[in-house]
Amino acid sequence: MKRDDFPIFKTTNRNKPLIYLDSAASAQKPQVVIDAIQQFYSSDYANIHRGIYELSERATAAYEATRLAVQQFIHAKSLDEIIFVSSTTEAINLVAQSFIRPYLKAGDEIIVSAMEHHSNIVPWYLLTEQCGAVLKVIPVLDSGELDHDAYQQLFSSRTKLVAVTHASNVLGTINPIKDMARIAHEKGVPVLVDGAQAIVHMPVDVSDLDCDFYAFSAHKLYGPTGIGVLYAKKQWHDKMLPYQGGGEMIETVSFDRITFADVPKRFEAGTPPIASAIGLHAAIDYVSSIGMEKMAAHEQQLLQVLEASLQAIANLRIIGTHHPKVGVVSFVLDGIHAHDVGSVLDHEGIAVRVGHHCAMPLMTRFDVPAVVRVSLGLYNTEQEIEALTRALHLTRKVFG
Ligand code: ALA
């Protein structure tokens, strides 16, 4: 499916044809995204929101057109609910520091889950050090599903936020965000969703999910690095205090008094990643032209083949068997360290990620030091999964 759109596949890995099974770390870029960025720098580039000349107006219009494309892509109700940031990580830190920290009292609680990426743990942990917040953790069952009964029990009168991933970067598990948000809202608690892994795998409708914040990065959506999105529900804008100070986020400045711009400008201090925004727009157009449902169907088909192939390998244990899941499968081969598996695969031209995947608490939960992770993109094929399976058999032979 659409493999020819990606020039990277003309290249090799260790002199073998590239088999890229690491899209959860970062997706490859289609030519249309690369072209859009090049075209922008060649013919439309200037700083934005500052110039009164035509070129700057053109650049500004292109940047703001991305905001509209994002709004439509994730079905936000209002354009000003779309804040451009550098990454999912920045989006989460922004909410922690601008929306939670100013109101937090020692002993207030944040609910996270045991399957979170460090980027949805550390910003909250920092609040425990900065102002005495307490982290409450939703356990993960052996299947890789969240313990939803336990989730309901974690709320108290001190709960200030639920911060949970839409899809696990290790287990692939898709969490029932709509239900989780409903439960949180019944208790008056807002919900932040880490959408880094979900955004590329399924249609996302923030209005239907009814989450309060949704964060994702462009680079996992076949777009460029350096830009991410924070969706922030309008209801909370007045409570979100300035996070980074600088140009463009103000209304008026004197040495005695500064007044701040409305959201989203309040959170877009300094010159933003303009060209990356143009690339993000091209990526959204690209995936929309294929159709998110069609992409998801392709990945689910490959996922079935992948899981069946892996299950047929002796002494291979898949970590996280719960469905629904995105096209991400992690496993351990008993007796062989994940890094050794990764090295053999690398020499066969196969790129996977090995290690703790920035999810150390999850490694502890499953009592493994590291796992091998295979993650799928729209360009992957069944032949590549066959090659992976052959290489895993070879790994067994090499390491006995
Ligand atoms: N968060 C990315 C991953 O899971 C980098 O690989």
Coordinates of C-alpha atoms in Angstrom, one line a residue, residues 3-386:
R3 CA 5.1 2.1 -0.5
D4 CA 6.4 3.9 -3.6
D5 CA 5.4 7.2 -2.1
F6 CA 8.3 6.9 0.4
P7 CA 11.8 7.5 -1.1
I8 CA 13.5 6.0 1.9
F9 CA 12.7 2.5 0.5
K10 CA 15.2 3.1 -2.3
T11 CA 17.9 3.0 0.4
T12 CA 19.4 0.0 2.3
N13 CA 20.2 -1.0 5.8
R14 CA 23.5 -2.9 6.2
N15 CA 23.4 -3.4 2.4
K16 CA 20.1 -5.2 2.5
P17 CA 16.8 -3.8 1.4
L18 CA 15.4 -1.7 4.2
I19 CA 12.6 -3.4 6.2
Y20 CA 11.4 -0.6 8.4
L21 CA 9.4 -1.9 11.4
D22 CA 10.0 1.0 13.7
S23 CA 7.2 3.5 12.8
A24 CA 6.1 3.8 16.4
A25 CA 9.5 5.5 17.1
S26 CA 9.0 7.7 14.0
A27 CA 7.3 7.2 10.7
Q28 CA 9.0 7.6 7.3
K29 CA 8.1 10.6 5.1
P30 CA 6.2 10.4 1.8
Q31 CA 7.6 12.5 -1.1
V32 CA 4.7 14.9 -0.9
V33 CA 5.7 15.9 2.7
I34 CA 9.3 16.4 1.7
D35 CA 8.3 18.4 -1.4
A36 CA 5.9 20.6 0.5
I37 CA 8.7 21.6 2.9
Q38 CA 11.2 22.2 0.1
Q39 CA 8.6 24.2 -1.9
F40 CA 7.8 26.3 1.1
Y41 CA 11.5 27.2 1.7
S42 CA 12.0 27.8 -2.0
S43 CA 9.1 30.0 -2.7
D44 CA 7.0 31.0 0.3
Y45 CA 9.3 31.4 3.2
A46 CA 9.3 34.3 5.6
N47 CA 8.6 34.7 9.3
I48 CA 4.9 34.7 10.2
H49 CA 2.5 37.0 12.0
R50 CA 5.1 39.8 11.8
G51 CA 5.5 41.1 8.3
I52 CA 3.2 43.3 6.4
Y53 CA 4.7 42.3 3.0
E54 CA 3.1 39.8 0.8
L55 CA 5.6 37.0 1.3
S56 CA 5.1 37.1 5.0
E57 CA 1.3 37.2 4.6
R58 CA 1.6 34.1 2.4
A59 CA 3.7 32.2 4.9
T60 CA 1.3 33.2 7.7
A61 CA -1.7 32.0 5.7
A62 CA 0.0 28.7 5.1
Y63 CA 0.9 28.2 8.8
E64 CA -2.6 29.1 9.9
A65 CA -4.1 26.8 7.2
T66 CA -2.4 24.0 9.0
R67 CA -4.2 24.9 12.2
L68 CA -7.5 24.6 10.3
A69 CA -6.4 21.2 8.8
V70 CA -5.6 19.9 12.3
Q71 CA -8.9 21.2 13.6
Q72 CA -10.8 19.3 10.9
F73 CA -8.6 16.2 11.2
I74 CA -9.2 15.7 14.9
H75 CA -12.7 17.2 14.9
A76 CA -12.1 20.0 17.4
K77 CA -15.0 22.3 17.8
S78 CA -13.0 25.5 17.6
L79 CA -9.9 26.6 15.7
D80 CA -8.4 28.2 18.8
E81 CA -8.4 24.9 20.6
I82 CA -5.4 23.9 18.4
I83 CA -2.0 24.9 19.9
F84 CA 1.2 24.2 18.1
V85 CA 4.1 22.9 20.2
S86 CA 7.3 21.1 19.5
S87 CA 6.2 17.6 20.4
T88 CA 3.8 15.5 22.4
T89 CA 6.3 15.8 25.2
E90 CA 6.1 19.6 25.2
A91 CA 2.3 19.5 25.0
I92 CA 2.1 17.4 28.2
N93 CA 4.7 19.6 30.0
L94 CA 2.6 22.6 29.0
V95 CA -0.5 21.3 30.6
A96 CA 1.4 20.2 33.7
Q97 CA 3.0 23.6 34.2
S98 CA 0.3 26.0 32.9
F99 CA -2.9 24.3 33.9
I100 CA -2.1 22.0 36.9
R101 CA 0.8 23.5 38.7
P102 CA -0.6 26.9 39.4
Y103 CA -3.6 25.5 41.2
L104 CA -2.0 22.4 42.8
K105 CA -1.8 22.0 46.6
A106 CA 0.4 19.4 48.4
G107 CA -1.5 16.2 48.5
D108 CA -3.5 16.8 45.3
E109 CA -3.6 13.7 43.1
I110 CA -2.9 13.0 39.4
I111 CA -4.0 9.7 37.9
V112 CA -1.7 8.1 35.4
S113 CA -1.4 4.5 34.2
A114 CA 1.3 1.9 34.4
M115 CA 1.5 1.7 30.7
E116 CA 2.5 5.4 30.2
H117 CA 5.5 6.5 28.2
H118 CA 8.0 8.5 30.3
S119 CA 6.7 11.7 28.6
N120 CA 3.4 11.1 30.4
I121 CA 5.0 10.2 33.7
V122 CA 7.9 12.6 34.3
P123 CA 6.0 15.9 33.9
W124 CA 3.6 14.7 36.6
Y125 CA 6.4 13.3 38.7
L126 CA 8.1 16.8 38.6
L127 CA 4.9 18.2 40.2
T128 CA 5.4 15.8 43.1
E129 CA 8.8 17.4 43.7
Q130 CA 7.7 20.9 42.8
C131 CA 4.5 21.1 44.8
G132 CA 3.8 17.9 46.6
A133 CA 1.5 16.2 44.1
V134 CA 0.7 12.5 44.5
L135 CA 0.7 10.1 41.6
K136 CA -2.0 7.4 41.5
V137 CA -1.3 4.6 39.0
I138 CA -3.9 2.6 37.1
P139 CA -2.6 -1.0 37.1
V140 CA -2.1 -3.0 33.9
L141 CA -3.5 -6.6 33.8
D142 CA -1.4 -9.5 32.4
S143 CA -3.2 -9.2 29.1
G144 CA -2.0 -5.6 28.7
E145 CA -5.4 -4.1 29.4
L146 CA -5.8 -1.4 32.0
D147 CA -7.6 -2.5 35.2
H148 CA -10.7 -0.5 34.7
D149 CA -12.2 -1.4 38.1
A150 CA -9.1 -0.2 39.8
Y151 CA -9.3 3.0 37.8
Q152 CA -12.6 3.9 39.2
Q153 CA -11.3 3.3 42.7
L154 CA -8.4 5.7 42.3
F155 CA -10.5 8.9 42.3
S156 CA -10.8 11.0 45.4
S157 CA -11.8 14.5 46.3
R158 CA -8.1 15.4 45.7
T159 CA -7.9 14.2 42.1
K160 CA -7.0 17.0 39.7
L161 CA -6.4 15.3 36.4
V162 CA -6.3 11.9 34.6
A163 CA -3.4 11.6 32.2
V164 CA -3.5 8.5 30.1
T165 CA -2.3 7.2 26.8
H166 CA -4.7 6.5 23.9
A167 CA -2.5 3.6 22.7
S168 CA 0.5 2.1 24.4
N169 CA 3.8 2.4 22.6
V170 CA 4.8 -1.0 24.0
L171 CA 1.7 -3.1 24.3
G172 CA -0.3 -1.6 21.4
T173 CA -3.4 -1.6 23.7
I174 CA -6.0 0.9 22.7
N175 CA -7.6 2.4 25.8
P176 CA -11.3 3.2 25.9
I177 CA -10.8 6.9 26.3
K178 CA -14.4 7.9 25.8
D179 CA -15.5 5.7 28.7
M180 CA -12.5 6.8 30.9
A181 CA -13.3 10.4 30.2
R182 CA -17.0 10.0 31.0
I183 CA -16.0 8.4 34.4
A184 CA -13.5 11.2 35.1
H185 CA -16.0 13.9 34.2
E186 CA -18.7 12.4 36.4
K187 CA -16.2 13.2 39.2
G188 CA -15.4 16.6 37.8
V189 CA -11.9 15.7 36.7
P190 CA -10.4 16.7 33.4
V191 CA -8.6 14.2 31.2
L192 CA -5.4 14.6 29.2
V193 CA -4.8 12.0 26.4
D194 CA -1.3 11.2 25.1
G195 CA -2.3 10.5 21.5
A196 CA 1.3 10.1 20.2
Q197 CA 0.8 6.5 19.2
A198 CA -2.9 6.6 18.3
I199 CA -3.1 9.5 15.9
V200 CA -1.7 7.6 13.0
H201 CA -3.6 4.4 13.6
M202 CA -7.2 5.4 13.7
P203 CA -9.6 8.3 13.1
V204 CA -9.4 10.6 16.2
D205 CA -12.4 12.7 17.1
V206 CA -11.6 14.7 20.2
S207 CA -15.2 16.0 20.4
D208 CA -16.6 12.5 20.5
L209 CA -13.9 11.3 23.0
D210 CA -14.8 14.4 25.0
C211 CA -11.3 14.6 26.4
D212 CA -10.0 17.9 27.7
F213 CA -6.5 17.8 26.2
Y214 CA -5.1 15.6 23.4
A215 CA -1.4 15.6 22.5
F216 CA 0.4 14.3 19.4
S217 CA 3.5 14.8 17.3
A218 CA 3.6 15.2 13.5
H219 CA 6.6 12.9 13.0
K220 CA 4.6 9.8 13.9
L221 CA 1.9 10.8 11.4
Y222 CA 4.3 10.7 8.4
G223 CA 5.1 14.4 9.0
P224 CA 8.3 16.2 10.0
T225 CA 10.0 16.4 13.4
G226 CA 9.9 19.6 15.4
I227 CA 6.1 20.1 15.6
G228 CA 3.3 18.7 17.7
V229 CA -0.2 19.6 18.6
L230 CA -2.0 20.2 21.9
Y231 CA -5.7 20.2 21.6
A232 CA -7.0 22.1 24.6
K233 CA -10.8 22.3 25.2
K234 CA -12.0 25.9 25.2
Q235 CA -13.6 25.5 28.6
W236 CA -10.1 25.5 30.2
H237 CA -8.5 28.4 28.2
D238 CA -9.0 31.0 30.9
K239 CA -7.4 28.8 33.5
M240 CA -4.3 28.1 31.4
L241 CA -1.6 30.5 32.6
P242 CA 1.4 31.5 30.4
Y243 CA 4.1 28.8 30.2
Q244 CA 7.0 30.2 28.2
G245 CA 7.4 34.0 27.9
G246 CA 8.5 35.7 24.7
G247 CA 7.4 37.3 21.5
E248 CA 3.9 36.8 20.0
M249 CA 2.3 35.5 23.2
I250 CA 1.6 38.9 24.6
E251 CA -1.0 41.7 24.1
T252 CA 0.9 44.5 25.7
V253 CA 4.3 44.8 27.4
S254 CA 5.7 47.4 29.7
F255 CA 8.2 46.9 32.5
D256 CA 5.3 47.3 35.1
R257 CA 2.7 45.2 33.5
I258 CA 2.3 42.6 30.8
T259 CA -1.0 41.3 29.4
F260 CA -1.2 38.0 27.5
A261 CA -2.7 36.9 24.2
D262 CA -5.5 34.5 24.1
V263 CA -5.0 30.8 23.5
P264 CA -3.5 29.5 21.2
K265 CA -1.1 32.5 20.8
R266 CA -0.5 32.5 24.6
F267 CA 1.4 29.3 24.1
E268 CA 3.2 29.9 20.9
A269 CA 6.0 32.2 22.1
G270 CA 8.9 32.9 19.6
T271 CA 9.2 31.9 16.0
P272 CA 7.4 28.6 15.6
P273 CA 8.5 25.6 13.5
I274 CA 6.9 27.2 10.4
A275 CA 8.2 24.8 7.8
S276 CA 7.3 21.8 10.0
A277 CA 3.8 23.1 10.2
I278 CA 3.7 23.2 6.4
G279 CA 4.9 19.6 6.4
L280 CA 2.3 18.6 8.9
H281 CA -0.4 20.0 6.6
A282 CA 0.9 17.9 3.8
A283 CA 1.0 14.8 6.0
I284 CA -2.6 15.3 7.0
D285 CA -3.6 15.8 3.4
Y286 CA -1.7 12.7 2.5
V287 CA -3.2 10.4 5.1
S288 CA -6.7 11.9 4.5
S289 CA -6.4 11.1 0.8
I290 CA -5.7 7.5 1.7
G291 CA -8.3 7.5 4.5
M292 CA -7.6 6.7 8.1
E293 CA -10.0 3.7 8.1
K294 CA -8.3 2.2 5.1
M295 CA -4.9 2.7 6.7
A296 CA -6.2 1.1 9.9
A297 CA -7.6 -1.9 8.0
H298 CA -4.3 -2.5 6.3
E299 CA -2.4 -2.4 9.6
Q300 CA -4.9 -4.7 11.3
Q301 CA -4.5 -7.2 8.5
L302 CA -0.7 -7.1 8.9
L303 CA -1.1 -7.2 12.7
Q304 CA -3.0 -10.5 12.4
V305 CA -0.3 -12.0 10.2
L306 CA 2.5 -10.7 12.5
E307 CA 0.9 -12.0 15.7
A308 CA 0.3 -15.5 14.1
S309 CA 3.9 -15.6 12.8
L310 CA 5.4 -14.6 16.1
Q311 CA 3.2 -17.1 18.1
A312 CA 4.7 -19.9 15.9
I313 CA 8.2 -19.1 17.1
A314 CA 9.5 -21.3 20.0
N315 CA 10.0 -19.6 23.3
L316 CA 8.8 -16.3 22.1
R317 CA 6.5 -14.4 24.5
I318 CA 4.4 -11.5 23.3
I319 CA 4.0 -8.8 25.9
G320 CA 0.5 -7.5 25.7
T321 CA -2.1 -9.7 24.0
H322 CA -5.1 -7.5 24.6
H323 CA -7.2 -6.3 21.7
P324 CA -8.1 -3.8 20.3
K325 CA -4.5 -2.8 19.7
V326 CA -2.6 -0.7 17.2
G327 CA 0.0 -2.2 14.9
V328 CA 2.6 -2.5 17.7
V329 CA 3.8 -5.9 19.0
S330 CA 6.5 -6.3 21.7
F331 CA 8.1 -9.6 22.6
V332 CA 10.9 -11.4 24.3
L333 CA 12.8 -14.5 23.1
D334 CA 13.6 -16.5 26.2
G335 CA 17.3 -16.7 26.8
I336 CA 18.3 -14.0 24.3
H337 CA 18.6 -10.4 25.2
A338 CA 16.5 -8.0 23.2
H339 CA 19.6 -6.1 22.1
D340 CA 21.0 -9.2 20.6
V341 CA 17.8 -9.9 18.8
G342 CA 17.9 -6.3 17.5
S343 CA 21.5 -6.8 16.2
V344 CA 20.7 -9.9 14.2
L345 CA 17.7 -8.2 12.7
D346 CA 19.7 -5.1 11.9
H347 CA 22.2 -7.3 9.9
E348 CA 19.2 -8.6 7.9
G349 CA 18.2 -5.1 7.0
I350 CA 15.4 -5.1 9.6
A351 CA 14.9 -2.0 11.7
V352 CA 13.0 -2.6 15.0
R353 CA 13.3 -0.8 18.4
V354 CA 14.7 -2.7 21.4
G355 CA 15.1 -1.6 25.0
H356 CA 12.7 -0.2 27.6
H357 CA 10.9 2.0 25.1
C358 CA 10.8 4.9 27.6
A359 CA 8.4 2.9 29.6
M360 CA 10.5 1.5 32.5
P361 CA 7.5 1.1 34.9
L362 CA 5.9 -1.2 32.3
M363 CA 9.1 -3.3 32.0
T364 CA 9.0 -3.7 35.8
R365 CA 5.4 -4.6 35.6
F366 CA 6.1 -7.4 33.1
D367 CA 9.4 -8.3 34.8
V368 CA 11.5 -7.9 31.7
P369 CA 14.6 -5.7 31.3
A370 CA 13.9 -4.9 27.7
V371 CA 11.6 -6.1 24.8
V372 CA 11.8 -6.2 21.0
R373 CA 9.2 -4.0 19.4
V374 CA 7.8 -4.4 15.9
S375 CA 5.7 -1.5 14.8
L376 CA 3.8 -1.2 11.5
G377 CA 3.2 1.6 9.1
L378 CA 1.1 1.9 5.9
Y379 CA 4.2 0.9 3.8
N380 CA 4.7 -2.5 5.4
T381 CA 4.0 -5.7 3.6
E382 CA 3.4 -9.4 4.4
Q383 CA 6.7 -10.2 2.7
E384 CA 8.4 -8.1 5.3
I385 CA 6.8 -10.0 8.1
E386 CA 7.9 -13.2 6.5

